[in-house]
Tab-separated table of N, CA and C in Angstrom:
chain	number	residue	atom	x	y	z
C	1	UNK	N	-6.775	7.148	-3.854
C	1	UNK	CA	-7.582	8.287	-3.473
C	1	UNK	C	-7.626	8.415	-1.945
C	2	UNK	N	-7.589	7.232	-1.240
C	2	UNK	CA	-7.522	7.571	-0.074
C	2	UNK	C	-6.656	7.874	0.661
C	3	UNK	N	-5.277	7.425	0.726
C	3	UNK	CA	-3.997	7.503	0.381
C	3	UNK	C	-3.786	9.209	0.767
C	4	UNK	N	-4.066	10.133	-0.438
C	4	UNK	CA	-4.200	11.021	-0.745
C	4	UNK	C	-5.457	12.075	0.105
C	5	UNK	N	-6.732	11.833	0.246
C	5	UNK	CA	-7.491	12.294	1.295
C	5	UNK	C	-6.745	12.244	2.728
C	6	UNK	N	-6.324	11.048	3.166
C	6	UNK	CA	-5.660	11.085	4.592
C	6	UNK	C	-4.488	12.093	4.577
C	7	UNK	N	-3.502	12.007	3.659
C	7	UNK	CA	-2.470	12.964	3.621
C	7	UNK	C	-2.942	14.408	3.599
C	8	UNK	N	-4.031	14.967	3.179
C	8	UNK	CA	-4.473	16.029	2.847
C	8	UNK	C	-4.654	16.571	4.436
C	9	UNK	N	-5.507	16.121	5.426
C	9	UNK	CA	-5.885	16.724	6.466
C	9	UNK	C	-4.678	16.878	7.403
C	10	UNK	N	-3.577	16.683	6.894
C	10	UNK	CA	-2.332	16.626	8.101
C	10	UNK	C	-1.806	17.597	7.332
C	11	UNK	N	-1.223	17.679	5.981
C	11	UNK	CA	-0.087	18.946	5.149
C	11	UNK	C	-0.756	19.769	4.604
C	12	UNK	N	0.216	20.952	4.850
C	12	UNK	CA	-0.310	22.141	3.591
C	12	UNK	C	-0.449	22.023	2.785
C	13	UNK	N	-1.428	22.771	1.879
C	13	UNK	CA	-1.332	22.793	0.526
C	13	UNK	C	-1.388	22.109	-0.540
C	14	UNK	N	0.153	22.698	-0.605
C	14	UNK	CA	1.041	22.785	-1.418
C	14	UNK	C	2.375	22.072	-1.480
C	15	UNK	N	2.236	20.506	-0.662
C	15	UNK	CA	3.057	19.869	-0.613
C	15	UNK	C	2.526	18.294	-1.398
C	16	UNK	N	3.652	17.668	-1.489
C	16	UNK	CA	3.725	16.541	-2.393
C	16	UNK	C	4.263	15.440	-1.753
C	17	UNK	N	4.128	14.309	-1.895
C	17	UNK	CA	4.857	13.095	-1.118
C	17	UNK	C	5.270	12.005	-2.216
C	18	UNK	N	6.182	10.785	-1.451
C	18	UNK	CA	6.703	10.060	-2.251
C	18	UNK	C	6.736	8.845	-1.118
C	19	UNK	N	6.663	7.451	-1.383
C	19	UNK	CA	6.943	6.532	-0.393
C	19	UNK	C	7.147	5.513	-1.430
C	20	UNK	N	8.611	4.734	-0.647
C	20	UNK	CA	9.638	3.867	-1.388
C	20	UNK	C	9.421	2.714	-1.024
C	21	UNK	N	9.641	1.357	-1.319
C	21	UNK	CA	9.447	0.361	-0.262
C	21	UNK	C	10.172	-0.828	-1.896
C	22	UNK	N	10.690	-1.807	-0.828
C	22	UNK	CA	11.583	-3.046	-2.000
C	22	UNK	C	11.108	-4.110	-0.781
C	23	UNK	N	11.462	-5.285	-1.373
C	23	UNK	CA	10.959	-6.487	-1.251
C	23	UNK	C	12.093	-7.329	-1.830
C	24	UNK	N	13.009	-8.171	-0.981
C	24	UNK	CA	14.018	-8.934	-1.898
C	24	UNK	C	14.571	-10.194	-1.453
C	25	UNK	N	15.002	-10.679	-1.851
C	25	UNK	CA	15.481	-12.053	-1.772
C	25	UNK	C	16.892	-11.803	-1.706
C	26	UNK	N	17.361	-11.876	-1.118
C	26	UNK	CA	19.163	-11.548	-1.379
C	26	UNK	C	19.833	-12.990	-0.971
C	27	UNK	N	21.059	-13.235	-1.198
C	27	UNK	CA	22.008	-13.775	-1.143
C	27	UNK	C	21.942	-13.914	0.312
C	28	UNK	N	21.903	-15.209	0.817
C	28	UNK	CA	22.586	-15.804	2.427
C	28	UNK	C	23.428	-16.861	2.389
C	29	UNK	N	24.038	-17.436	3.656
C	29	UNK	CA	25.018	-18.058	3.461
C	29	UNK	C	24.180	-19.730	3.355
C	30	UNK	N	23.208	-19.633	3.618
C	30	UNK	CA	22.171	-21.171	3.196
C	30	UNK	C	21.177	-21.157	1.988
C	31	UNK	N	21.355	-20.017	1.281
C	31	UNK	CA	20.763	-19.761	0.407
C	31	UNK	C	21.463	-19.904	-1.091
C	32	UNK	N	21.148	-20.755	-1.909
C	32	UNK	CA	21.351	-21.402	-3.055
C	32	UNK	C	20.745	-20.960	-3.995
C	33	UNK	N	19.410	-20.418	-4.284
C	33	UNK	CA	18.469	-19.671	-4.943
C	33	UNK	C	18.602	-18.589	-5.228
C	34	UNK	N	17.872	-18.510	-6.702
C	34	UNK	CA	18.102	-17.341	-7.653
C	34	UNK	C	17.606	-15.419	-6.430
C	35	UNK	N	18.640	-14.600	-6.515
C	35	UNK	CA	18.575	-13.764	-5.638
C	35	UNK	C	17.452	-13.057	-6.513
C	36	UNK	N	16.268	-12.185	-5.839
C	36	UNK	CA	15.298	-11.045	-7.187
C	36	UNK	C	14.576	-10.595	-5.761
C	37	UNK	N	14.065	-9.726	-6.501
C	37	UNK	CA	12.844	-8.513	-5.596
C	37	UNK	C	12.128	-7.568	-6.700
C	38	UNK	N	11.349	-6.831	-5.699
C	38	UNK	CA	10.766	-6.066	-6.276
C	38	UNK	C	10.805	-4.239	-5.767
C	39	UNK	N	10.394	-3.826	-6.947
C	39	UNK	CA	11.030	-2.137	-6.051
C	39	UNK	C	10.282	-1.475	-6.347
C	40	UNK	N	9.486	-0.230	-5.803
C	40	UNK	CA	8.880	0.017	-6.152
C	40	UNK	C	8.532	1.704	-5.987
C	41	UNK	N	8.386	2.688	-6.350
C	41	UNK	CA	7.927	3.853	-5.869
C	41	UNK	C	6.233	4.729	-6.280
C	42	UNK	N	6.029	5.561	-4.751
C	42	UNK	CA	4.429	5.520	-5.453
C	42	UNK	C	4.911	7.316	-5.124
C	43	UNK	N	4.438	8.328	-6.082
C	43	UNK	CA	5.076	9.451	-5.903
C	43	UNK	C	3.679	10.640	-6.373
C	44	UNK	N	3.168	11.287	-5.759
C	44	UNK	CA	2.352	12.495	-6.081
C	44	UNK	C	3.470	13.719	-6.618
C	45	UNK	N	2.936	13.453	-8.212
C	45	UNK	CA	3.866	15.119	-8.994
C	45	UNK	C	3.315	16.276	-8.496
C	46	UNK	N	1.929	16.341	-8.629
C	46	UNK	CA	1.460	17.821	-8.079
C	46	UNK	C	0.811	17.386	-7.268
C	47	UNK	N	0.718	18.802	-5.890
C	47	UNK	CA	0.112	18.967	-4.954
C	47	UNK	C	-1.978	18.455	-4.888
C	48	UNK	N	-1.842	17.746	-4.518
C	48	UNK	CA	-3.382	17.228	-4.185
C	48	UNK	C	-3.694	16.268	-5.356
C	49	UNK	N	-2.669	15.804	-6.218
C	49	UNK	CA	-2.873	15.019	-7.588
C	49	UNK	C	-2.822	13.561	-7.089
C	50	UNK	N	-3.533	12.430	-7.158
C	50	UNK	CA	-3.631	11.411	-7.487
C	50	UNK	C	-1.564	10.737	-7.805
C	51	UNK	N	-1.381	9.968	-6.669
C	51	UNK	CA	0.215	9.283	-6.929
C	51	UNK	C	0.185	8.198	-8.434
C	52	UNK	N	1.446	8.679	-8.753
C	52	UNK	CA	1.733	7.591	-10.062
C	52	UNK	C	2.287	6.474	-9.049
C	53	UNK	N	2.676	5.512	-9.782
C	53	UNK	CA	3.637	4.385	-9.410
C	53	UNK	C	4.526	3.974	-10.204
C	54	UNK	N	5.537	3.392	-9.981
C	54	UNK	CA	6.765	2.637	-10.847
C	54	UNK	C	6.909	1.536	-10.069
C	55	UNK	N	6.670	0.507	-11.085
C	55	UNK	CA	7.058	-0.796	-10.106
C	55	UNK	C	8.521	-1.571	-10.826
C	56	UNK	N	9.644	-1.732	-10.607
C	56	UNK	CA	10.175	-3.004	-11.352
C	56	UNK	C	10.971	-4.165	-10.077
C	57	UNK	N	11.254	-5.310	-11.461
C	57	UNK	CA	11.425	-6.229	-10.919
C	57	UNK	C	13.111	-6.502	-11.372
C	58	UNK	N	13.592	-7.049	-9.820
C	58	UNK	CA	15.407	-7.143	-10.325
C	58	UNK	C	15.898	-8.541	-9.535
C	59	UNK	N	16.893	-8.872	-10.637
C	59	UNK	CA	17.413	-9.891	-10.233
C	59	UNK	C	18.921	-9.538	-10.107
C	60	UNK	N	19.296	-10.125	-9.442
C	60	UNK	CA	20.415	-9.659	-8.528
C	60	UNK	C	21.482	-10.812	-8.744
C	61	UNK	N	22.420	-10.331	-9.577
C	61	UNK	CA	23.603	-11.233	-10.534
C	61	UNK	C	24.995	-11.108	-9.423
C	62	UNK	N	25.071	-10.512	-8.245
C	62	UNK	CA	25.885	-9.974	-7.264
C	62	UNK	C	26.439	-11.600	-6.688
C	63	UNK	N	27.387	-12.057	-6.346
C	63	UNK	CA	27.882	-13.305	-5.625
C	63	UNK	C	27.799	-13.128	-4.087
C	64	UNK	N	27.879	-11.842	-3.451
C	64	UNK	CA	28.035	-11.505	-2.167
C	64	UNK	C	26.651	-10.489	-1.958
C	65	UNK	N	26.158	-10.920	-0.576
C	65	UNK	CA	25.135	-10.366	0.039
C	65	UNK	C	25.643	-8.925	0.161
C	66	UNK	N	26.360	-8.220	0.852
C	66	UNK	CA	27.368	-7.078	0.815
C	66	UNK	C	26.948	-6.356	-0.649
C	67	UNK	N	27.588	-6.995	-1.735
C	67	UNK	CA	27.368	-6.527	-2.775
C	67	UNK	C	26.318	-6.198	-3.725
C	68	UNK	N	25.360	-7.167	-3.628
C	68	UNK	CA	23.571	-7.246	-4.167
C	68	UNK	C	23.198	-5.765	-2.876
C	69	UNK	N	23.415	-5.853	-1.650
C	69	UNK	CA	22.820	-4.619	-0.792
C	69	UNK	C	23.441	-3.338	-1.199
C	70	UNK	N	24.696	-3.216	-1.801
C	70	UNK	CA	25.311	-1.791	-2.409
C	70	UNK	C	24.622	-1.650	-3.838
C	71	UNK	N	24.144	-2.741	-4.709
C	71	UNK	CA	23.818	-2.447	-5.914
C	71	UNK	C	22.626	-2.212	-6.028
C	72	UNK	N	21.635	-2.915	-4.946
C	72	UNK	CA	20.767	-2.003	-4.556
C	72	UNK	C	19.838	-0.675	-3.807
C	73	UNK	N	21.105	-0.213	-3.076
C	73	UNK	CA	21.446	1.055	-3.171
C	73	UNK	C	21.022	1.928	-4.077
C	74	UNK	N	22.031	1.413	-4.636
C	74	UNK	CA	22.146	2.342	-5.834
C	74	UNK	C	20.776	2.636	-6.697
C	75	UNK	N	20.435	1.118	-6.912
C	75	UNK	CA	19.127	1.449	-7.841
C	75	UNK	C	18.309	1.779	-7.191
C	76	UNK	N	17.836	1.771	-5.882
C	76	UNK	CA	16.960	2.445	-5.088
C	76	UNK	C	17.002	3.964	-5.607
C	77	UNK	N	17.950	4.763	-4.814
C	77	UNK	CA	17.894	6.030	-5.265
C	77	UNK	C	18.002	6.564	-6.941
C	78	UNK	N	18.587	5.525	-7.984
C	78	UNK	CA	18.250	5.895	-9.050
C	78	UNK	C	16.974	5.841	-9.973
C	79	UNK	N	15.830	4.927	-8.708
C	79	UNK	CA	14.609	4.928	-9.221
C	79	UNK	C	13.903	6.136	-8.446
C	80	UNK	N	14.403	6.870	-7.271
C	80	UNK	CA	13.698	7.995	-6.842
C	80	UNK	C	14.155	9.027	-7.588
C	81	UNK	N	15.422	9.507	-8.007
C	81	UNK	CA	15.444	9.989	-8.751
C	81	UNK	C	15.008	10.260	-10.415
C	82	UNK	N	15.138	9.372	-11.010
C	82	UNK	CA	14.558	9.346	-12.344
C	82	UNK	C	12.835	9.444	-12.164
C	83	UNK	N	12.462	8.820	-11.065
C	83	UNK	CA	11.113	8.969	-11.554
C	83	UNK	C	10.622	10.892	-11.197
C	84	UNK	N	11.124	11.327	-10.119
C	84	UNK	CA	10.997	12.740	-10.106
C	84	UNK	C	11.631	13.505	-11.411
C	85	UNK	N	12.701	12.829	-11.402
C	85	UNK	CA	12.969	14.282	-13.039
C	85	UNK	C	13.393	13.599	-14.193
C	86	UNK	N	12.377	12.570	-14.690
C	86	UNK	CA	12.593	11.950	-15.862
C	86	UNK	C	11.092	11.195	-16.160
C	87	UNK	N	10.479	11.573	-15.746
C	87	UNK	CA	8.734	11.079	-15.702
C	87	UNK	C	8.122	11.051	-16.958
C	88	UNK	N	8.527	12.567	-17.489
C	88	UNK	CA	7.813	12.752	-19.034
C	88	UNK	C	8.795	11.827	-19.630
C	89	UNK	N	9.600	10.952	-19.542
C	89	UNK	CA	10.387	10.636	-20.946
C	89	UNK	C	10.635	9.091	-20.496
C	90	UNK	N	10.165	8.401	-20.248
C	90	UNK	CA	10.272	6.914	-19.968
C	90	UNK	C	11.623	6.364	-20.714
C	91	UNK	N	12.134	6.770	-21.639
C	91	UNK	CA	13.432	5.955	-22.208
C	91	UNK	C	14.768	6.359	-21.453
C	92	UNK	N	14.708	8.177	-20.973
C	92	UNK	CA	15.519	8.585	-20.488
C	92	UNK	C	15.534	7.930	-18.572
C	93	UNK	N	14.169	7.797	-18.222
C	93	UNK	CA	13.933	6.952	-16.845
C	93	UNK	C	14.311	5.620	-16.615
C	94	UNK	N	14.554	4.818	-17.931
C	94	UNK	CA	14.629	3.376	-17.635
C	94	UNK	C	16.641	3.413	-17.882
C	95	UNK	N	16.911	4.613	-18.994
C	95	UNK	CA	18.238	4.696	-18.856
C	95	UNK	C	19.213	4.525	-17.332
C	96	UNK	N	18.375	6.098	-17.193
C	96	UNK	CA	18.887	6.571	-15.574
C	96	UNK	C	18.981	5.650	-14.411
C	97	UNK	N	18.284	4.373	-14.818
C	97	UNK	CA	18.250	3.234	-13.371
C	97	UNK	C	19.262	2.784	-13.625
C	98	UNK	N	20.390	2.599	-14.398
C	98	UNK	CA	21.705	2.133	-14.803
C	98	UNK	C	22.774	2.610	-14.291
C	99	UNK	N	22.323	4.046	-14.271
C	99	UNK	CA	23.872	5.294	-13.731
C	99	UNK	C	24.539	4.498	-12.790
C	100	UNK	N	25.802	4.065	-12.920
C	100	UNK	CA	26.714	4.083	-11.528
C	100	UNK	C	26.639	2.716	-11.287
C	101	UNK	N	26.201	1.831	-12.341
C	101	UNK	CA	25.914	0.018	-12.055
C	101	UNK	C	26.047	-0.139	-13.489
C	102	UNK	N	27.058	-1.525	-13.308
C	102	UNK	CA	26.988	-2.115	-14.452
C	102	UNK	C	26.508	-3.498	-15.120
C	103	UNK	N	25.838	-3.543	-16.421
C	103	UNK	CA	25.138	-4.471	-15.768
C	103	UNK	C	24.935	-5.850	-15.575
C	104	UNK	N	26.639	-6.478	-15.194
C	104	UNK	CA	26.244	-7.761	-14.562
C	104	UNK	C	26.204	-7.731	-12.945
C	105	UNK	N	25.684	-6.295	-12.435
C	105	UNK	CA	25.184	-6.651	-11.683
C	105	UNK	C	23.708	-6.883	-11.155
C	106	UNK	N	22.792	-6.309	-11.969
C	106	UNK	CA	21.363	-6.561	-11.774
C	106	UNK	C	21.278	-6.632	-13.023
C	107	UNK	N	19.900	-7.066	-13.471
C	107	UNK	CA	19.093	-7.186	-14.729
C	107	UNK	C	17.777	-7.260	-14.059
């Protein structure tokens, strides 16, 4: 709610926001340990509405640091996307985090 009050006195209207943020453990060259993070998006659907959230958690099956950072890429923007136009349908949203990754590379 507050979140939302502060945003209010700066934008019009009739605008909406979204803020992304991950947390991860990746692959280094002294690092031996299981790679995982967390991802997360907090997104207002309608104007002056209270933000949903999506949180998940990934582990990162990638051998190369390089590669865990492209595959999460990917799922980054396939969690901003699905959660904007796949919200009403949670089976089709958890699909859509897959597009374009296969999956031994995250779980």
């Amino acid at each position: 709610e507050q979140l939302v009050d502060r945003l209010t006195e700066h934008r019009t209207p009739n605008t909406q926001f979204f803020a992304f943020a991950d947390t991860v453990a990746a692959r280094s060259y002294k690092s031996t340990g299981e790679c995982h993070g967390w991802m997360g998006i907090a997104l207002q659907l309608y104007p002056k509405s209270q933000p949903s959230q999506l949180v998940i958690h990934v582990r990162m099956m990638e051998q190369s640091a390089e590669a865990q950072q492209d595959a999460l890429g990917i799922l980054g923007v396939n969690l901003i996307h699905g959660a904007y136009t796949h919200w009403r349908h949670p089976h089709k949203l958890l699909a859509s985090l897959k597009e374009n990754l296969f999956e031994e590379r995250l779980r």
